[in-house]
JSON list of C-alpha atoms in Angstrom, two decimals:
[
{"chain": "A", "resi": 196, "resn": "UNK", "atom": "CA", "xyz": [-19.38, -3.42, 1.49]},
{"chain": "A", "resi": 197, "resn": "UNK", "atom": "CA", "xyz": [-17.49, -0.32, 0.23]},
{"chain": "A", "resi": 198, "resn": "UNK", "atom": "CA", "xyz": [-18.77, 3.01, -0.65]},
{"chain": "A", "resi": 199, "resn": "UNK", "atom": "CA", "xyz": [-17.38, 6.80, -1.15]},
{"chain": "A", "resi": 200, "resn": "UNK", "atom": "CA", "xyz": [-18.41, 10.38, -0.09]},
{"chain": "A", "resi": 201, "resn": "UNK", "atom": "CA", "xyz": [-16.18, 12.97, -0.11]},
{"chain": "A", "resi": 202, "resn": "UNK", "atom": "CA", "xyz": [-13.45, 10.00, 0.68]},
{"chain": "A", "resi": 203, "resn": "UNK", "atom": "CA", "xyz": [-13.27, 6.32, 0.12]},
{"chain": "A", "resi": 204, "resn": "UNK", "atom": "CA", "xyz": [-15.43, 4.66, 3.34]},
{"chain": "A", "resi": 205, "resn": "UNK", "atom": "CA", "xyz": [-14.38, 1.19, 4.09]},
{"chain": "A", "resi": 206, "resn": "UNK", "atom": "CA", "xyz": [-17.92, 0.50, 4.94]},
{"chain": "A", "resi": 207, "resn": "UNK", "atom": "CA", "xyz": [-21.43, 2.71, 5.02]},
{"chain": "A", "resi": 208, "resn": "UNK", "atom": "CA", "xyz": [-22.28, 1.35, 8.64]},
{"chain": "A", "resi": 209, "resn": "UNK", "atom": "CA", "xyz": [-19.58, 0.90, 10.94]},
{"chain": "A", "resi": 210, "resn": "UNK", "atom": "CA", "xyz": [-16.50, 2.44, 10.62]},
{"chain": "A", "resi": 211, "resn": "UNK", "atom": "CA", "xyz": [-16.83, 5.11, 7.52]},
{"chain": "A", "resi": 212, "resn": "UNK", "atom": "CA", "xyz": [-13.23, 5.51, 7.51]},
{"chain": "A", "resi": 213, "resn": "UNK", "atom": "CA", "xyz": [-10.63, 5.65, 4.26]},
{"chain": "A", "resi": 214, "resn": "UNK", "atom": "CA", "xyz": [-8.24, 2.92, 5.33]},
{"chain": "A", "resi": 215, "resn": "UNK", "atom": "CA", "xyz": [-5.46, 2.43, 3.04]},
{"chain": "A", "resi": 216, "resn": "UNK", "atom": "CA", "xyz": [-5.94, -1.30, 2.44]},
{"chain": "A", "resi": 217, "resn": "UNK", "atom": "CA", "xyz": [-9.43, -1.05, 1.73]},
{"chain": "A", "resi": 218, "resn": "UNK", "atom": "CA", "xyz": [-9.21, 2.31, -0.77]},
{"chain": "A", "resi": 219, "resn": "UNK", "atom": "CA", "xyz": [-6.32, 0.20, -2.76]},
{"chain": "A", "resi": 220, "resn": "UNK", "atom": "CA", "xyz": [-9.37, -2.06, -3.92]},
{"chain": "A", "resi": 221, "resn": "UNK", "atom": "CA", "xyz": [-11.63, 0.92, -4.46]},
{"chain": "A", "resi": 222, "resn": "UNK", "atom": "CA", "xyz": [-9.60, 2.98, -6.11]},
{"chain": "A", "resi": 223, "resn": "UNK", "atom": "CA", "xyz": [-8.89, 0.03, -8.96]},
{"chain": "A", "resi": 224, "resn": "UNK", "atom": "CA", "xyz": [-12.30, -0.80, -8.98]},
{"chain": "A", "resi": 225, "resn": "UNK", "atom": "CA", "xyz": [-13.10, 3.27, -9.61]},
{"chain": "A", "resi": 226, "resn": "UNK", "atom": "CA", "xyz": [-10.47, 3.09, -12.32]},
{"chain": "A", "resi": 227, "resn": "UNK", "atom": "CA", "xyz": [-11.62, -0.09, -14.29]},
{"chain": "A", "resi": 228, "resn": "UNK", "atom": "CA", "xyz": [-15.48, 0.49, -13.56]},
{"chain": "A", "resi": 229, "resn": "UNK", "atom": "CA", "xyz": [-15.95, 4.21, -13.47]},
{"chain": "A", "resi": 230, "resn": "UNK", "atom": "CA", "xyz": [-12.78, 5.25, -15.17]},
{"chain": "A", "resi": 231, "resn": "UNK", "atom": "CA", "xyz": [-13.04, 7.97, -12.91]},
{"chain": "A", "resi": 232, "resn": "UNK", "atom": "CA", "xyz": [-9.24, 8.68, -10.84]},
{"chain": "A", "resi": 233, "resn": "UNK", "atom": "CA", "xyz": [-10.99, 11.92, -8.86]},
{"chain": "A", "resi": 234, "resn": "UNK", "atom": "CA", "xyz": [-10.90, 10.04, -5.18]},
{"chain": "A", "resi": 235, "resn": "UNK", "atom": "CA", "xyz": [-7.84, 7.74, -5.99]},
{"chain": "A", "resi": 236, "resn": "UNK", "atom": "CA", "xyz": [-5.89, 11.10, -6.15]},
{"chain": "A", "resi": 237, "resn": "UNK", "atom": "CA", "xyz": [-7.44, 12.35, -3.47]},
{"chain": "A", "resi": 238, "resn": "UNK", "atom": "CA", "xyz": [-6.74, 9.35, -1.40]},
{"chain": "A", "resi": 239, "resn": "UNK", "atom": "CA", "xyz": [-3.20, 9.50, -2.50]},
{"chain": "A", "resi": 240, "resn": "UNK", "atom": "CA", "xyz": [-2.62, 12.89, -1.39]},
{"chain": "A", "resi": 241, "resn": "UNK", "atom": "CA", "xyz": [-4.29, 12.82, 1.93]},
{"chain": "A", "resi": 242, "resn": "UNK", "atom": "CA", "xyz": [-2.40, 9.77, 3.02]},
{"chain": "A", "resi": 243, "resn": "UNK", "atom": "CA", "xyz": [0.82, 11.83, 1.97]},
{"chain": "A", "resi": 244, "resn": "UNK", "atom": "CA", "xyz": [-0.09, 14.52, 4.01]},
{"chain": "A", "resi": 245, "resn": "UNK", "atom": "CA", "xyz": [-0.91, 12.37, 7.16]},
{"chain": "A", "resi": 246, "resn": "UNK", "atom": "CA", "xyz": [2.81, 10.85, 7.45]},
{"chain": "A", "resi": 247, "resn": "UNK", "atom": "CA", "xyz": [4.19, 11.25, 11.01]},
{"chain": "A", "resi": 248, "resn": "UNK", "atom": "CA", "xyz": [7.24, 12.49, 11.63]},
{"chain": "A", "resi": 249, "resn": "UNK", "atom": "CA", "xyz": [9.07, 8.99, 11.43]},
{"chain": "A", "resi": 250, "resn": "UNK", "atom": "CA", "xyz": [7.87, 8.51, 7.81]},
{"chain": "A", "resi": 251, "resn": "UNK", "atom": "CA", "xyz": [5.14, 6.38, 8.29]},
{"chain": "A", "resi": 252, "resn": "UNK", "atom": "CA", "xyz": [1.65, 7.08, 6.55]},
{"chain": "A", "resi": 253, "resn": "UNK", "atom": "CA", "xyz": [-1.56, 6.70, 8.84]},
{"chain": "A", "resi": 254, "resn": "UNK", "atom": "CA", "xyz": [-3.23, 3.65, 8.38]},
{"chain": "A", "resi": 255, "resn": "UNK", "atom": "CA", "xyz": [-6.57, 5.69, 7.64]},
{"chain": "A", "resi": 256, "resn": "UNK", "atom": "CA", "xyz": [-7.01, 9.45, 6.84]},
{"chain": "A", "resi": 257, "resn": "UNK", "atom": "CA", "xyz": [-8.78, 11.42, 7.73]},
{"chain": "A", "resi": 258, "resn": "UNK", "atom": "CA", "xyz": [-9.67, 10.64, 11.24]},
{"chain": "A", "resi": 259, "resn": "UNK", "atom": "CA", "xyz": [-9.41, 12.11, 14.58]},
{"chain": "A", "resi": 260, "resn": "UNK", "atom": "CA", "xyz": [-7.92, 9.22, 16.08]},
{"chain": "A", "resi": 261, "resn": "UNK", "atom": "CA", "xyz": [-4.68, 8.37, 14.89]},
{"chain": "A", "resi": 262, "resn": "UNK", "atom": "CA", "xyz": [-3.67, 4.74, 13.53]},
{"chain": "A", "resi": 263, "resn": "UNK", "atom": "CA", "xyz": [-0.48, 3.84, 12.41]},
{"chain": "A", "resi": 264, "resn": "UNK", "atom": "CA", "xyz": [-0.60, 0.07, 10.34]},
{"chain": "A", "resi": 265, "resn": "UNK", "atom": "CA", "xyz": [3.48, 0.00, 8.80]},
{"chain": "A", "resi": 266, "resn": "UNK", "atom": "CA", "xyz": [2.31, -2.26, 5.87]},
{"chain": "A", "resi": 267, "resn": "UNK", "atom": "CA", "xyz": [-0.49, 0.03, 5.23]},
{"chain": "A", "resi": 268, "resn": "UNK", "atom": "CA", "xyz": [2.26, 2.62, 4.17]},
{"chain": "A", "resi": 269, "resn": "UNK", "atom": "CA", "xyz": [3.82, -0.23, 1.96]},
{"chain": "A", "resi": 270, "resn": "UNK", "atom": "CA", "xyz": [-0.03, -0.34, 0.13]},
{"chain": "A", "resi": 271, "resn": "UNK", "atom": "CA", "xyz": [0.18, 3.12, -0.58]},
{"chain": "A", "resi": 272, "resn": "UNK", "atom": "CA", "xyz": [3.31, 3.16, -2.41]},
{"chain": "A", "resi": 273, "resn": "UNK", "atom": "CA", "xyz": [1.82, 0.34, -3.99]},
{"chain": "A", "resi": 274, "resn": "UNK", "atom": "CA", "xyz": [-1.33, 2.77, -4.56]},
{"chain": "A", "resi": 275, "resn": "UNK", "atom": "CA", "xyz": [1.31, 5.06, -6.15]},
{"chain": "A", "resi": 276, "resn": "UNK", "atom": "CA", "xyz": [2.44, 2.34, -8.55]},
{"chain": "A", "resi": 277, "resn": "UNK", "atom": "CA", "xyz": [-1.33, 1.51, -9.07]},
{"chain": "A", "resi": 278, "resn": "UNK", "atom": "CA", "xyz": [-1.86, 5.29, -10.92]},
{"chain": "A", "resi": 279, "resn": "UNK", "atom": "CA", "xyz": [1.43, 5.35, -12.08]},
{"chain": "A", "resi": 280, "resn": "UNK", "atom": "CA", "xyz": [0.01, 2.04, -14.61]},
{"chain": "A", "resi": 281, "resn": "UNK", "atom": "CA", "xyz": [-3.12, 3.52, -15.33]},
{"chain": "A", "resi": 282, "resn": "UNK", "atom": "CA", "xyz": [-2.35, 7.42, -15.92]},
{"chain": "A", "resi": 283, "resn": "UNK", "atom": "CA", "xyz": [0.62, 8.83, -17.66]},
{"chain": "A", "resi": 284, "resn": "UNK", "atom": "CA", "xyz": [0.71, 12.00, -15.17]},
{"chain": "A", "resi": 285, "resn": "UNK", "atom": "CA", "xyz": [3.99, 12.49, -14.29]},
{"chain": "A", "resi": 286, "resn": "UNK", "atom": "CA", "xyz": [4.03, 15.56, -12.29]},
{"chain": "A", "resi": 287, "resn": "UNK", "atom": "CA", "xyz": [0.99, 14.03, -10.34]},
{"chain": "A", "resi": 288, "resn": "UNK", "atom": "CA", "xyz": [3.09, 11.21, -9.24]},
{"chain": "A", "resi": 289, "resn": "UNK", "atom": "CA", "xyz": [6.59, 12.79, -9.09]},
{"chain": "A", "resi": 290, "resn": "UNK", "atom": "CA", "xyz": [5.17, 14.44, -6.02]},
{"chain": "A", "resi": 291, "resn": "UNK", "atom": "CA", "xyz": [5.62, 11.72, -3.67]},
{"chain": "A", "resi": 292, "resn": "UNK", "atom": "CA", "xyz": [9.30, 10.37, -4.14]},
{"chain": "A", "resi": 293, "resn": "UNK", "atom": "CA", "xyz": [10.17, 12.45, -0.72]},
{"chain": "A", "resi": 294, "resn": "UNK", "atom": "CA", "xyz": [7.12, 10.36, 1.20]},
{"chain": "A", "resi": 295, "resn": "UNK", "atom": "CA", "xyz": [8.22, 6.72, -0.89]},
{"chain": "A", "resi": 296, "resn": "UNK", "atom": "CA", "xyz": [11.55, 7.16, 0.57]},
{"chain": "A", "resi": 297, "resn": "UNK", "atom": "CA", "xyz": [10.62, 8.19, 3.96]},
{"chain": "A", "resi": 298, "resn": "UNK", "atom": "CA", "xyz": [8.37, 5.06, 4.15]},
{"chain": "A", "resi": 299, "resn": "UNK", "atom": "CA", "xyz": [10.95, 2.74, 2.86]},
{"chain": "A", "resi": 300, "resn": "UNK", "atom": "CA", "xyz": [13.57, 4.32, 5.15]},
{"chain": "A", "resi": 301, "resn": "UNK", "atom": "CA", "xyz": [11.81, 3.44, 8.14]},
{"chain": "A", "resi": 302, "resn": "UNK", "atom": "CA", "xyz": [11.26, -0.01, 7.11]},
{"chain": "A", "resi": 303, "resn": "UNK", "atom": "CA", "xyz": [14.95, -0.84, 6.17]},
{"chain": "A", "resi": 304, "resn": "UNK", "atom": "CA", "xyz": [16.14, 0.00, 9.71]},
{"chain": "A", "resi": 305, "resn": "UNK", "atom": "CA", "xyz": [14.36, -2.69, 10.79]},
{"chain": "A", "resi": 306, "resn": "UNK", "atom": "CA", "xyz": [15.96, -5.23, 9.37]},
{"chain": "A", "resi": 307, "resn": "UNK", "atom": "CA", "xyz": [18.58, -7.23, 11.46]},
{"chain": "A", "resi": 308, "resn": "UNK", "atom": "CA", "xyz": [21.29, -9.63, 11.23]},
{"chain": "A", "resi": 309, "resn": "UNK", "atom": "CA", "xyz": [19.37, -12.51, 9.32]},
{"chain": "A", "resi": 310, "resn": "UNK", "atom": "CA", "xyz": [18.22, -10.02, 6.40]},
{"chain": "A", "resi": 311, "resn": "UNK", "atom": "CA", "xyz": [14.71, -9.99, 7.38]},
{"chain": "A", "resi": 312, "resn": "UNK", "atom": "CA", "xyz": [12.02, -7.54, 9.29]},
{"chain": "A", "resi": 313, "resn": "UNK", "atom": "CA", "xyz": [12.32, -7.62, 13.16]},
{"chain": "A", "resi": 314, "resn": "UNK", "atom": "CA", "xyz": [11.67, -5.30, 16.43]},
{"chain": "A", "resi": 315, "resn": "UNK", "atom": "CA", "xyz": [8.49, -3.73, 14.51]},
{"chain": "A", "resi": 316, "resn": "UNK", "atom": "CA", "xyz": [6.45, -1.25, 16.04]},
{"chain": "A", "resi": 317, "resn": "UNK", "atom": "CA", "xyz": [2.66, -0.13, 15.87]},
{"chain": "A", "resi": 318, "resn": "UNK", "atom": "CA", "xyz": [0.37, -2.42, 14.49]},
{"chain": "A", "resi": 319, "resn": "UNK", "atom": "CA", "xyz": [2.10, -5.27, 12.12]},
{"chain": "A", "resi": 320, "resn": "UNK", "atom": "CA", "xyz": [-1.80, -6.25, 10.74]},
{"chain": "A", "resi": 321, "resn": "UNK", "atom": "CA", "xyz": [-1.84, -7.94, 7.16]},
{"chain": "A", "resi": 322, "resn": "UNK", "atom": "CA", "xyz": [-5.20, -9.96, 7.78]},
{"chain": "A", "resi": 323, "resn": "UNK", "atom": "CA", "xyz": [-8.03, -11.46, 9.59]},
{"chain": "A", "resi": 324, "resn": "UNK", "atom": "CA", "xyz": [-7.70, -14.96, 9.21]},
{"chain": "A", "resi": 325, "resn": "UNK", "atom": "CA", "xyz": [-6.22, -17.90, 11.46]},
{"chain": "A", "resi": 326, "resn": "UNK", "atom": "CA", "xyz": [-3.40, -18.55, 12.70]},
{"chain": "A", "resi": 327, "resn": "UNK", "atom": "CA", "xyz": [-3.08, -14.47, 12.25]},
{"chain": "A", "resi": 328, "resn": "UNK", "atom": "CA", "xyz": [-3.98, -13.58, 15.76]},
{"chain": "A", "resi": 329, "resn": "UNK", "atom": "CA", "xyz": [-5.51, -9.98, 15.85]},
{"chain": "A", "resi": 330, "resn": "UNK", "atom": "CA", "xyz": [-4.29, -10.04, 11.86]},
{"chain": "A", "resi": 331, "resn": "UNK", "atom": "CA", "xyz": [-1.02, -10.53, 12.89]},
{"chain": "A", "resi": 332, "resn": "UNK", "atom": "CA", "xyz": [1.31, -12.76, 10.95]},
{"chain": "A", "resi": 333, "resn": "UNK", "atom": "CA", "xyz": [3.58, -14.99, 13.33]},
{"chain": "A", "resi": 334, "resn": "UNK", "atom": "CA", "xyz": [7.41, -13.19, 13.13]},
{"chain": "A", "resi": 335, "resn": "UNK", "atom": "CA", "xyz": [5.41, -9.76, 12.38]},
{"chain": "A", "resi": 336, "resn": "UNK", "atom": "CA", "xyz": [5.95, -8.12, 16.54]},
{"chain": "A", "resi": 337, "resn": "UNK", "atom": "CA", "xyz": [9.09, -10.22, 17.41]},
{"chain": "A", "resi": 338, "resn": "UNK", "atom": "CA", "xyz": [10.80, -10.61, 13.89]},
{"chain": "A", "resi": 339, "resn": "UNK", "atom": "CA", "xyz": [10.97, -12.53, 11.04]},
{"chain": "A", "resi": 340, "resn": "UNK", "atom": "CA", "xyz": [7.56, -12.53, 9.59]},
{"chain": "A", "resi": 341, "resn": "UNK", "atom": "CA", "xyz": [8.40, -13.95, 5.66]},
{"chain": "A", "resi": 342, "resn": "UNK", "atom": "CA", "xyz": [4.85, -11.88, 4.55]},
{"chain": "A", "resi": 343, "resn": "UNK", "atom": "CA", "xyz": [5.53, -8.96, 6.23]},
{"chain": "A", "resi": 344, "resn": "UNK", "atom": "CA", "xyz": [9.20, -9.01, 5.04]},
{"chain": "A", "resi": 345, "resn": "UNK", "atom": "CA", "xyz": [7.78, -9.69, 1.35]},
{"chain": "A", "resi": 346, "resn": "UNK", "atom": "CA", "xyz": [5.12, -7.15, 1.56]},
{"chain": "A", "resi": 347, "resn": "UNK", "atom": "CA", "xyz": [8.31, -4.78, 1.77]},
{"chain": "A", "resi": 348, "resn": "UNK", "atom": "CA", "xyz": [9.86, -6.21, -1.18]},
{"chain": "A", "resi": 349, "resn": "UNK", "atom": "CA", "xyz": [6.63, -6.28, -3.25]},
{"chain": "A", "resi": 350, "resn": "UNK", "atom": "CA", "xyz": [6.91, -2.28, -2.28]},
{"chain": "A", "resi": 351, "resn": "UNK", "atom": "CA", "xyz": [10.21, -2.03, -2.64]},
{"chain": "A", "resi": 352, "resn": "UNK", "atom": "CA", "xyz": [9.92, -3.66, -6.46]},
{"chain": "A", "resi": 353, "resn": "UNK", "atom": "CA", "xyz": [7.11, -0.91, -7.41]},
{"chain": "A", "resi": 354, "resn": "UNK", "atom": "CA", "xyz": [9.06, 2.20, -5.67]},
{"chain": "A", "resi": 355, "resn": "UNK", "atom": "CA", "xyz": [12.32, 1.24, -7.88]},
{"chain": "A", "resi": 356, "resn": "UNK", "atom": "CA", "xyz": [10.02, 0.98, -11.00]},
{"chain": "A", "resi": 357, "resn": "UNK", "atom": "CA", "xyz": [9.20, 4.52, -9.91]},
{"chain": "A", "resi": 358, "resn": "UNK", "atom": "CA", "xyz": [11.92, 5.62, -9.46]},
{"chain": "A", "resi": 359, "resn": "UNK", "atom": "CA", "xyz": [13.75, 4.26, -12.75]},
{"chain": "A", "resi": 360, "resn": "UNK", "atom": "CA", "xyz": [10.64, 5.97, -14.70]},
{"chain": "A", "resi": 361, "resn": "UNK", "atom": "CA", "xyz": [12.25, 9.48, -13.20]},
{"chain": "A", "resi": 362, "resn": "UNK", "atom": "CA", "xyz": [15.55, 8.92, -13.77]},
{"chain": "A", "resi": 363, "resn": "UNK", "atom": "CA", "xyz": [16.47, 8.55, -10.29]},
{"chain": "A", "resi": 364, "resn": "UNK", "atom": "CA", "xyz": [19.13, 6.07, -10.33]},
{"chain": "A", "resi": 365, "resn": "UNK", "atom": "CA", "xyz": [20.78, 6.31, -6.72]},
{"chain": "A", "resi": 366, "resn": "UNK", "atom": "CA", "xyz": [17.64, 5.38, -5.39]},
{"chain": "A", "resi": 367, "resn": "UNK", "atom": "CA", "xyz": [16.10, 2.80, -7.92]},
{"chain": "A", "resi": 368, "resn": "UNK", "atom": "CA", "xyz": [19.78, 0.74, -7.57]},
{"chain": "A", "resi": 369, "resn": "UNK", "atom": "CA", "xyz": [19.47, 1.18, -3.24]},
{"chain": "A", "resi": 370, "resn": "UNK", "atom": "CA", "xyz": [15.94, -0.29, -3.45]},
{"chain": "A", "resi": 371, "resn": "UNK", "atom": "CA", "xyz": [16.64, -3.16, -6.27]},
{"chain": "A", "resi": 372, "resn": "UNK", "atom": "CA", "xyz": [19.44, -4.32, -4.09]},
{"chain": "A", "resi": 373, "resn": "UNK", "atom": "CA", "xyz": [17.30, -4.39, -0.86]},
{"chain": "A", "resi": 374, "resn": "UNK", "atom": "CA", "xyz": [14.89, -6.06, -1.97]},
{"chain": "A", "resi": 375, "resn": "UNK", "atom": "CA", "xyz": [16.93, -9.16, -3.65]},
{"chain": "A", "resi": 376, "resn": "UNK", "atom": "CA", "xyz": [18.89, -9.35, -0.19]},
{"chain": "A", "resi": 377, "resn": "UNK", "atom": "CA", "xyz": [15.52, -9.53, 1.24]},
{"chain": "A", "resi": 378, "resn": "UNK", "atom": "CA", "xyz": [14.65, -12.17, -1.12]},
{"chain": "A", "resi": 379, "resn": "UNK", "atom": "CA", "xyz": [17.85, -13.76, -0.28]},
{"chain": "A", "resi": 380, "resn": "UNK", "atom": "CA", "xyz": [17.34, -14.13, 3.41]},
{"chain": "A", "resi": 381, "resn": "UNK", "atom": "CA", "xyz": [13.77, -14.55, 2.96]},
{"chain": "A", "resi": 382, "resn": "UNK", "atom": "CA", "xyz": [14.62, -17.92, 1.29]},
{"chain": "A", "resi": 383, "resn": "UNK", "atom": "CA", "xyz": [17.25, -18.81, 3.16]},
{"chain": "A", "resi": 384, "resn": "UNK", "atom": "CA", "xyz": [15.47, -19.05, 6.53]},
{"chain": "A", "resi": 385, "resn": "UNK", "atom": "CA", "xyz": [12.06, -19.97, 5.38]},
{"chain": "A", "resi": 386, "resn": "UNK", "atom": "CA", "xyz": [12.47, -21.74, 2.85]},
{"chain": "A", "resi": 387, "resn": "UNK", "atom": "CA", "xyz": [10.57, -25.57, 3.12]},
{"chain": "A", "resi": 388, "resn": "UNK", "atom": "CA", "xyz": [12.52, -28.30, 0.72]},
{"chain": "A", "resi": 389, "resn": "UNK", "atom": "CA", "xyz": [9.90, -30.47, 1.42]},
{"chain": "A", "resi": 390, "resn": "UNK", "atom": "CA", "xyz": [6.55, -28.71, 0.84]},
{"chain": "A", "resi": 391, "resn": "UNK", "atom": "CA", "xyz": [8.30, -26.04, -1.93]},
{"chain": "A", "resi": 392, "resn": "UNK", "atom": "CA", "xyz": [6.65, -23.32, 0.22]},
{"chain": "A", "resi": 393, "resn": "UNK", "atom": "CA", "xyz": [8.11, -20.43, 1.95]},
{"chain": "A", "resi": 394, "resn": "UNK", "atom": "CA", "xyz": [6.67, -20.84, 5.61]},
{"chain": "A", "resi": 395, "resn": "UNK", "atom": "CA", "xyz": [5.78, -17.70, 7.87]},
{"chain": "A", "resi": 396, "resn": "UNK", "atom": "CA", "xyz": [8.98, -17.83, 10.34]},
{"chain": "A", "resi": 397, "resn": "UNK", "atom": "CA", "xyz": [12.40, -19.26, 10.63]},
{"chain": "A", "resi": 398, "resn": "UNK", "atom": "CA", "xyz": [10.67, -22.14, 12.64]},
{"chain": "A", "resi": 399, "resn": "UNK", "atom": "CA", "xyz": [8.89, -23.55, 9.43]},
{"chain": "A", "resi": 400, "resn": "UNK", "atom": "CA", "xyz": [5.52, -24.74, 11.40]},
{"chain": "A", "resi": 401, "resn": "UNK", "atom": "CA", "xyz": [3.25, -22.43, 10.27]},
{"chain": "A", "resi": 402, "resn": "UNK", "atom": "CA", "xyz": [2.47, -21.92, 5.90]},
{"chain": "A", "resi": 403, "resn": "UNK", "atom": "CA", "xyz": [-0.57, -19.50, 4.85]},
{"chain": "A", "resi": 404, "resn": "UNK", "atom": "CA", "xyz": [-1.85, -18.28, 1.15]},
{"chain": "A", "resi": 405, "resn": "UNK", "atom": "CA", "xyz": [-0.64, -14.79, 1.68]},
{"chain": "A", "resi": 406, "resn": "UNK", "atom": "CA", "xyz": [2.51, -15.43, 1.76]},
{"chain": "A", "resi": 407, "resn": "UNK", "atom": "CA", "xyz": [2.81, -17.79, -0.88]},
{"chain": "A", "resi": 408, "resn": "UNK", "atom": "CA", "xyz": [1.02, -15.30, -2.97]},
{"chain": "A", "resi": 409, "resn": "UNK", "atom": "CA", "xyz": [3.69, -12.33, -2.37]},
{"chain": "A", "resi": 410, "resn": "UNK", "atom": "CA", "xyz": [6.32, -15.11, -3.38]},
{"chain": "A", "resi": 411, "resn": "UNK", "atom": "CA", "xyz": [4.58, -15.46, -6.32]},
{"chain": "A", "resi": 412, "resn": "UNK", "atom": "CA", "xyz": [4.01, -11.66, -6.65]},
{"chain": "A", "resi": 413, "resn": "UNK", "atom": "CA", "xyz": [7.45, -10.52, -5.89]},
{"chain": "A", "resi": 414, "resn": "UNK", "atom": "CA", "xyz": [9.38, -13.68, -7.78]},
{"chain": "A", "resi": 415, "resn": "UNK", "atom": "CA", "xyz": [10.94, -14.82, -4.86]},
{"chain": "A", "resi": 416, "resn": "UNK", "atom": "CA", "xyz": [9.85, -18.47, -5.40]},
{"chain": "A", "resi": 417, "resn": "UNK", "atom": "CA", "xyz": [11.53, -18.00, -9.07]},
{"chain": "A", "resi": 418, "resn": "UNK", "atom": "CA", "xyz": [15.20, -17.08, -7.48]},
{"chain": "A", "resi": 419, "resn": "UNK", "atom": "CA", "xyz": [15.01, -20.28, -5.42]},
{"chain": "A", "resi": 420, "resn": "UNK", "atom": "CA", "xyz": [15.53, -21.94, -8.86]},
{"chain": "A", "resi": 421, "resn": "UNK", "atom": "CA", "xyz": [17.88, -19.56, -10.51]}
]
């Protein structure tokens, strides 16, 4: 189970460390329980200050032991967009744009020929669950990974909303096109006439819940039938 000190813990036994996916959950739950935004800010902030110098977030902060999940940077732009919904606090939130880009940035130059995510680095987790091996989606180390690639979009679709909300045009019109090429390629490789699914990889062997989720999430499946 959850709990919170001073930070977010992802769990009062073993770890005891604010991991972004885990303080995403807790910091809605704080918000629609509690009603209390105190550690969601908090959370926010520290995982802006513990970017690297590429652009990427930690994957948990703070800890002495660095640990660098990319998708876990995606969640906290996503946390951003989370506050952004439930608090009107501007100059809270206008704070970040520097950190959303810088995430985003490193993200789009890995994307290749086809239109999709390839040649990632660190640790491409999304979830414990089979065929996921070490929470690994198939594509997500050697390219092509459909949920990774639509976990950017689904980030990419909450930055521009940020972004449009400040006025910040260049950016909100860079990030809308990304993502529908992503969407684009996304359904043009993966893409299964047969079963209506999106499937994990080019290959079209392997289908899974997440990723039919984010094509629910992000409206990809809807474009197929545009």
């Amino acid at each position: 189970g959850y709990s919170a000190g001073e930070t977010y813990l992802d769990g009062p036994y073993y770890d005891k460390l604010q991991d972004v996916g885990d303080t995403r959950i807790q910091a809605l739950s704080s918000l629609n329980v509690a009603g209390d935004d105190r550690l969601m800010r908090n959370a926010l902030l520290l995982f802006d200050q513990s970017r690297i110098p590429d652009g990427l977030t930690l994957s948990r902060y703070p800890s002495n032991i660095p640990q660098i999940i990319p998708t876990y940077s995606l969640m906290w732009i996503n946390m951003i967009h989370d506050y952004y919904s439930y608090r009107d606090d501007s100059v809270f939130i206008k704070q970040f744009d520097q950190g959303i880009v810088t995430v985003l940035e490193w993200f789009a130059k890995k994307v290749d020929t086809t239109g999709m995510l390839a040649n990632m680095e660190w640790w491409s987790f999304s979830d414990y669950t089979p065929p996921f091996a070490l929470g690994i989606p198939p594509g997500a180390d050697d390219g092509h990974s459909a949920l990774t690639t639509l976990q950017f979009v689904y980030a990419l679709q909450n930055a521009v909303e940020l972004f449009t909300y400040f006025k910040e045009d260049d950016y909100a019109e860079k990030y809308s096109d990304l993502a529908q090429k992503l969407q684009k390629a996304v359904l043009m490789h993966c893409y299964d006439d047969k079963k209506g699914l999106i499937a994990e990889t080019p290959e079209k062997k392997i289908f899974s819940q997440h990723t039919t989720l984010f094509a629910i999430l992000t409206n990809t499946i809807e474009k197929k039938y545009q």
